[in-house]
Coordinates of C-alpha atoms in Angstrom, one line a residue:
M193 CA 3.6 12.0 -20.9
N194 CA 0.9 9.8 -22.6
D195 CA 4.2 7.9 -24.4
I196 CA 4.5 5.0 -22.0
R197 CA 8.3 5.3 -22.6
Y198 CA 8.2 8.5 -20.2
R199 CA 6.7 6.1 -17.7
L200 CA 9.1 3.6 -18.0
P201 CA 12.2 5.1 -15.9
F202 CA 9.7 5.6 -12.9
M203 CA 8.7 2.0 -13.1
L204 CA 12.4 0.9 -13.2
V205 CA 13.2 3.0 -10.0
A206 CA 10.3 1.6 -8.2
A207 CA 11.2 -2.0 -9.3
I208 CA 14.9 -1.2 -7.7
A209 CA 13.5 0.2 -4.6
L210 CA 11.1 -2.9 -4.0
L211 CA 14.2 -5.2 -4.5
I212 CA 16.9 -3.5 -2.4
G213 CA 14.0 -3.0 0.2
L214 CA 13.4 -6.6 0.1
W215 CA 16.9 -7.6 0.8
A216 CA 17.4 -5.0 3.4
G217 CA 14.0 -6.4 5.2
L218 CA 16.0 -10.1 5.0
V219 CA 18.8 -8.8 6.8
R220 CA 16.7 -7.1 9.3
I221 CA 14.7 -10.4 9.9
G222 CA 17.9 -12.2 10.8
W223 CA 19.3 -13.4 7.7
Q224 CA 22.9 -13.3 7.2
L225 CA 23.4 -11.5 4.0
P226 CA 25.4 -8.2 2.9
P227 CA 23.8 -5.3 4.2
L228 CA 22.5 -2.9 1.6
Q229 CA 21.1 0.2 3.3
V230 CA 19.6 -1.9 6.2
A231 CA 18.1 1.2 7.8
L232 CA 16.1 2.3 4.7
H233 CA 13.8 -0.9 4.6
G234 CA 10.6 0.9 5.3
Q235 CA 11.5 4.1 3.2
L236 CA 12.1 2.4 0.0
M237 CA 9.0 -0.1 0.2
I238 CA 6.6 2.7 1.7
S239 CA 7.8 6.1 -0.7
G240 CA 10.4 4.3 -3.1
F241 CA 8.3 1.5 -4.3
L242 CA 4.6 2.1 -3.2
G243 CA 4.6 5.8 -3.1
T244 CA 6.2 6.1 -6.6
L245 CA 3.9 3.5 -8.1
I246 CA 0.8 4.8 -6.5
S247 CA 1.7 8.5 -7.9
L248 CA 2.2 7.2 -11.2
E249 CA -1.1 5.4 -11.4
R250 CA -3.0 8.1 -10.1
A251 CA -1.0 10.4 -12.8
V252 CA -2.0 8.2 -15.5
A253 CA -5.7 8.3 -14.3
L254 CA -5.9 11.9 -14.3
Q255 CA -4.6 12.3 -17.5
K256 CA -2.9 16.0 -16.7
R257 CA 0.8 16.8 -16.7
L258 CA 1.2 18.2 -13.2
P259 CA 0.5 14.7 -11.4
Y260 CA 3.4 13.4 -13.2
L261 CA 5.6 15.6 -11.1
A262 CA 4.8 13.4 -8.2
P263 CA 6.4 10.3 -9.4
A264 CA 9.1 12.3 -10.7
L265 CA 9.9 13.8 -7.5
T266 CA 9.6 10.5 -5.6
A267 CA 11.8 8.7 -7.9
A268 CA 14.4 11.0 -7.9
G269 CA 14.3 11.1 -4.0
T270 CA 14.3 7.3 -4.3
A271 CA 17.5 7.5 -6.5
S272 CA 19.1 9.9 -4.0
L273 CA 18.5 7.4 -1.6
L274 CA 20.2 4.6 -3.4
I275 CA 23.2 6.3 -4.4
G276 CA 24.0 7.9 -0.9
L277 CA 23.5 11.3 -1.5
P278 CA 22.7 13.5 1.9
D279 CA 19.3 12.2 3.6
V280 CA 17.8 15.8 3.4
I281 CA 17.9 15.6 -0.4
A282 CA 16.1 12.3 -0.6
R283 CA 13.6 13.4 2.1
G284 CA 12.9 16.6 0.8
L285 CA 12.3 15.2 -2.8
I286 CA 9.8 12.8 -1.8
L287 CA 8.1 15.2 0.6
L288 CA 7.8 17.4 -2.5
G289 CA 6.5 14.3 -4.7
S290 CA 3.9 13.8 -1.8
L291 CA 2.6 17.4 -1.9
V292 CA 2.1 17.4 -5.6
L293 CA 0.3 14.3 -5.2
L294 CA -1.6 16.0 -2.8
I295 CA -2.3 19.4 -4.7
S296 CA -3.1 17.0 -7.9
F297 CA -5.9 15.2 -6.1
S298 CA -7.2 18.5 -4.4
L299 CA -7.4 20.5 -8.2
A300 CA -9.2 17.5 -9.6
Y301 CA -11.6 17.2 -6.6
Y302 CA -12.3 20.9 -7.0
Q303 CA -12.9 20.4 -11.2
H304 CA -15.4 17.4 -10.7
F305 CA -17.3 18.3 -7.6
K306 CA -16.7 22.1 -6.5
F307 CA -17.6 22.1 -3.1
N308 CA -19.8 19.1 -3.1
L309 CA -19.0 16.1 -0.8
E310 CA -17.6 13.1 -2.6
W311 CA -16.3 10.6 0.1
A312 CA -14.3 8.4 -2.3
S313 CA -12.3 11.4 -3.6
V314 CA -12.0 13.0 -0.2
A315 CA -10.4 9.7 0.8
L316 CA -7.9 9.9 -1.5
I317 CA -7.0 13.4 -0.5
I318 CA -6.7 12.6 3.2
G319 CA -4.5 9.4 2.3
S320 CA -2.2 11.6 0.4
L321 CA -2.4 14.1 3.1
S322 CA -1.0 11.5 5.5
W323 CA 1.8 10.5 3.3
V324 CA 2.6 14.3 3.3
I325 CA 2.5 14.6 7.0
G326 CA 4.6 11.1 7.5
N327 CA 7.3 12.8 5.1
A328 CA 7.5 15.8 6.9
L329 CA 8.1 14.2 10.1
W330 CA 10.8 12.1 8.2
L331 CA 12.3 15.2 6.9
A332 CA 11.8 16.8 10.5
G333 CA 14.2 13.7 12.0
F334 CA 11.3 11.8 14.0
S335 CA 11.8 8.2 14.8
L336 CA 10.3 5.3 12.5
P337 CA 7.5 4.2 14.8
H338 CA 6.2 7.8 15.0
I339 CA 6.3 8.1 11.1
A340 CA 5.2 4.6 10.5
P341 CA 1.4 5.2 11.4
W342 CA 1.0 8.2 8.9
W343 CA 2.6 5.9 6.4
V344 CA 0.1 3.0 7.0
G345 CA -2.7 5.8 6.6
F346 CA -1.6 6.7 3.4
L347 CA -1.9 3.3 2.0
V348 CA -4.8 2.0 3.9
I349 CA -6.8 5.4 3.6
T350 CA -6.0 5.3 -0.1
I351 CA -6.7 1.8 -1.0
A352 CA -10.1 2.2 1.2
G353 CA -11.3 5.2 -0.6
E354 CA -10.6 3.5 -4.3
R355 CA -12.4 0.6 -3.0
L356 CA -15.5 2.7 -1.9
E357 CA -15.2 4.2 -5.4
L358 CA -15.4 0.9 -7.0
S359 CA -18.5 -0.2 -4.6
R360 CA -20.7 2.1 -6.5
V361 CA -21.7 -0.5 -8.5
V362 CA -23.6 -2.3 -5.5
M363 CA -25.5 1.2 -5.1
L364 CA -24.5 1.8 -1.6
K365 CA -27.0 3.3 1.1
R366 CA -26.1 6.4 2.7
S367 CA -26.0 4.7 6.0
S368 CA -23.3 2.4 4.5
I369 CA -21.2 5.5 3.3
I370 CA -21.6 7.3 6.6
A371 CA -20.3 4.2 8.6
F372 CA -17.1 4.4 6.1
V373 CA -16.6 7.8 7.0
I374 CA -17.1 7.2 10.7
S375 CA -14.5 4.0 10.5
A376 CA -12.2 6.3 8.7
S377 CA -12.5 9.3 10.9
I378 CA -11.6 7.0 13.8
F379 CA -8.5 5.9 12.1
I380 CA -7.7 9.4 11.4
V381 CA -8.1 10.5 14.7
G382 CA -6.0 7.9 16.4
L383 CA -2.9 9.1 13.9
I384 CA -3.4 12.8 15.1
F385 CA -3.6 11.6 18.8
S386 CA -0.1 9.7 17.9
L387 CA 1.5 13.2 17.7
F388 CA 0.7 14.0 21.3
T389 CA 0.0 11.0 23.1
F390 CA 1.3 8.0 21.1
Q391 CA 0.4 4.8 22.7
L392 CA -3.5 6.1 23.1
G393 CA -3.5 7.3 19.4
I394 CA -2.1 3.9 18.4
Q395 CA -5.1 2.1 20.1
I396 CA -7.5 4.8 18.6
G397 CA -5.8 4.3 15.4
G398 CA -6.3 0.4 15.8
A399 CA -10.0 0.5 16.5
G400 CA -10.2 2.5 13.2
L401 CA -8.3 -0.2 11.3
V402 CA -10.7 -2.7 12.9
A403 CA -13.8 -0.6 11.7
L404 CA -12.5 -0.1 8.0
G405 CA -11.9 -3.8 7.7
L406 CA -15.1 -4.9 8.9
W407 CA -16.7 -2.3 6.3
L408 CA -14.8 -3.7 3.5
I409 CA -15.7 -7.2 4.3
R410 CA -19.6 -5.9 4.7
F411 CA -19.8 -3.9 1.9
D412 CA -17.1 -4.3 -0.9
V413 CA -18.0 -5.5 -4.2
A414 CA -15.6 -8.3 -3.7
R415 CA -18.3 -10.2 -1.4
K416 CA -20.4 -10.7 -4.8
T417 CA -17.2 -11.0 -7.4
I418 CA -15.7 -13.9 -5.5
R419 CA -18.4 -16.0 -7.3
Q420 CA -17.5 -15.3 -10.6
T421 CA -14.8 -17.1 -12.5
G422 CA -11.1 -15.8 -14.1
L423 CA -9.7 -12.6 -13.1
T424 CA -12.5 -11.4 -11.4
R425 CA -12.6 -14.1 -8.8
F426 CA -9.0 -14.0 -8.4
V427 CA -8.9 -10.2 -7.4
A428 CA -11.6 -10.8 -5.0
A429 CA -9.6 -13.6 -3.6
C430 CA -6.7 -10.9 -2.8
L431 CA -9.1 -8.6 -1.5
L432 CA -11.0 -10.7 1.1
P433 CA -8.0 -12.2 3.0
G434 CA -6.7 -8.5 3.0
Y435 CA -9.6 -7.2 4.5
I436 CA -9.1 -9.8 7.3
W437 CA -5.5 -9.1 7.9
I438 CA -6.3 -5.4 8.5
I439 CA -8.8 -6.4 11.2
V440 CA -5.8 -8.5 13.0
A441 CA -3.6 -5.4 12.3
G442 CA -6.2 -3.2 14.0
V443 CA -6.6 -5.7 17.3
S444 CA -2.6 -5.8 17.4
W445 CA -2.4 -2.0 17.5
I446 CA -5.3 -1.8 20.2
T447 CA -3.8 -4.8 22.5
W448 CA -0.1 -3.9 22.2
A449 CA 0.2 -0.3 21.6
D450 CA 3.1 0.1 24.0
Y451 CA 5.2 -2.4 21.7
F452 CA 4.8 -0.1 18.7
S453 CA 8.2 0.7 18.7
A454 CA 10.8 -2.3 18.0
G455 CA 10.8 -6.2 18.3
S456 CA 8.7 -8.9 17.2
I457 CA 5.2 -7.6 18.3
Y458 CA 6.1 -4.5 16.2
D459 CA 6.7 -6.7 13.5
V460 CA 3.3 -8.2 13.6
M461 CA 1.7 -4.7 14.2
L462 CA 3.3 -3.5 11.0
H463 CA 3.5 -6.3 8.7
T464 CA -0.1 -7.7 9.1
A465 CA -1.1 -4.4 7.6
L466 CA 1.7 -3.7 4.9
I467 CA 1.7 -7.3 4.0
G468 CA -1.3 -9.0 4.9
F469 CA -3.5 -6.2 3.6
V470 CA -1.4 -3.7 1.1
F471 CA 0.5 -6.6 -0.8
S472 CA -2.7 -8.6 -1.1
M473 CA -4.2 -5.1 -2.6
I474 CA -1.2 -5.4 -4.8
F475 CA -1.9 -8.5 -6.1
G476 CA -5.2 -7.9 -6.8
H477 CA -5.0 -4.8 -8.4
A478 CA -1.9 -5.4 -10.6
P479 CA -3.2 -7.1 -13.4
I480 CA -5.8 -4.4 -13.9
I481 CA -3.6 -1.3 -12.9
V482 CA -0.1 -2.5 -14.6
P483 CA -1.7 -2.8 -18.3
A484 CA -3.0 1.0 -17.8
I485 CA 0.5 2.2 -17.1
I486 CA 2.8 0.2 -19.3
G487 CA 0.2 -0.5 -22.0
I488 CA 0.5 -4.3 -22.0
Q489 CA -2.4 -6.3 -21.5
I490 CA -1.8 -9.1 -18.8
Q491 CA -2.8 -12.7 -19.4
Y492 CA -4.6 -13.9 -16.3
Q493 CA -3.3 -17.4 -15.2
S494 CA -4.6 -19.5 -12.5
K495 CA -1.1 -19.7 -11.3
F496 CA -1.3 -16.4 -10.0
Y497 CA -2.9 -18.2 -7.0
V498 CA 0.3 -20.0 -6.0
P499 CA 1.8 -16.7 -4.6
L500 CA -1.2 -15.5 -2.9
V501 CA -1.5 -18.8 -1.0
L502 CA 2.2 -18.7 -0.3
L503 CA 2.1 -14.8 0.7
H504 CA -0.6 -15.7 3.3
A505 CA 0.4 -18.7 4.6
S506 CA 4.0 -17.5 5.1
L507 CA 2.4 -14.4 6.8
I508 CA 1.0 -16.8 9.3
M509 CA 4.2 -18.5 10.1
R510 CA 5.9 -15.1 10.6
V511 CA 3.0 -13.7 13.0
V512 CA 3.1 -17.3 14.8
G513 CA 7.0 -16.9 15.3
D514 CA 6.7 -13.0 16.2
V515 CA 4.1 -13.9 18.8
I516 CA 5.8 -16.9 20.4
F517 CA 9.3 -15.0 20.2
N518 CA 10.7 -17.9 17.7
P519 CA 13.1 -16.3 15.4
V520 CA 13.6 -19.2 13.2
L521 CA 9.9 -19.4 12.4
R522 CA 9.8 -15.6 12.0
S523 CA 12.8 -15.5 9.8
W524 CA 11.7 -18.3 7.4
G525 CA 8.0 -16.7 7.4
G526 CA 9.7 -13.1 6.3
L527 CA 11.8 -15.1 3.7
L528 CA 8.5 -17.1 2.4
N529 CA 6.9 -13.3 2.3
E530 CA 9.5 -12.2 -0.4
I531 CA 9.6 -15.2 -2.4
A532 CA 5.8 -15.0 -2.9
I533 CA 6.0 -11.4 -4.0
I534 CA 9.3 -12.1 -6.3
L535 CA 7.2 -15.1 -7.7
F536 CA 4.1 -12.9 -8.3
L537 CA 6.4 -10.5 -10.0
G538 CA 7.9 -12.9 -12.3
L539 CA 4.3 -14.5 -13.1
M540 CA 3.2 -11.1 -14.0
V541 CA 6.5 -10.5 -16.6
R542 CA 5.7 -13.8 -17.8
A543 CA 2.0 -13.1 -18.5
A544 CA 3.1 -9.9 -20.0
T545 CA 5.7 -11.4 -22.4
Q546 CA 3.3 -14.0 -23.3
K547 CA 0.3 -11.6 -24.3
T548 CA 3.0 -9.4 -26.6
Q549 CA 4.3 -12.3 -28.4
S550 CA 0.7 -13.7 -29.1
S551 CA -0.1 -9.9 -30.3
R552 CA 3.0 -10.0 -32.4

């Protein structure tokens, strides 16, 4: 599986899931477009796009055969959704893919650390477990509002764990690591409570998001690297606003827990986390992770800041439109969110192409 050609089909499925998921998102937010699997916007974005890419990235990092089964199963499940096979097939395949990711993380942890605690790796295991639980709820027929917190947990805990791992360079004190564990634990307790008493669980989860955001702002290495130049500074410029957005998401979960079902406030509660935080992380990590997956270096360009600024400015527009119940402002904010994402992907492809041509 070290041959990059074996990874390209996974990347292709993830890219198609992203594009169709974005299209479906525009339809859901009010744009009059031909519907394409409208009800599957969240499923395609979380499991089809992000789940496949994260599984592939971790498989490349672990350098074992078993982890590659995770993106293979997830991509197969996503393809099943796209071609219209019975939902149970797609849900089952994606659930199996998330289980393989969980098993791969667990085996890697045991091989490296045995029974010693290493909290960054524990966070990756818990993040993948959140994805498993969310997918199991999806297979069991639960509604999306009950599934969504677990999918958010998969992304937030996984990303936070990776940032904790990278923060070793600043030599964190034991008290700082304990603060991270407490923050993540509050969020996880909220997810568990949401299974039994939904609104209280959402509020507790929101408190955990706020705590994690504050921890990342205080202790992440981005606070130091923002003073540097080039790609290093760009990565930090992506991360720090993302940490603010996850705090905003947490506050909204605490304040509007009883709206976590549908409507414009629900849009705020999900997309401040999924666009403001998660896509900020994608923008920041993509120039580093994509070369590791496809074997082509990405030449950093100052133009990368254009979609980054557009992403955050349009999300502010969308959130304001949601809060004041202005559907026009909300719809334009959502459209500009997606233009920012497509523009960033286009710039990434162009940078990779330029690098390849210069190498030749």
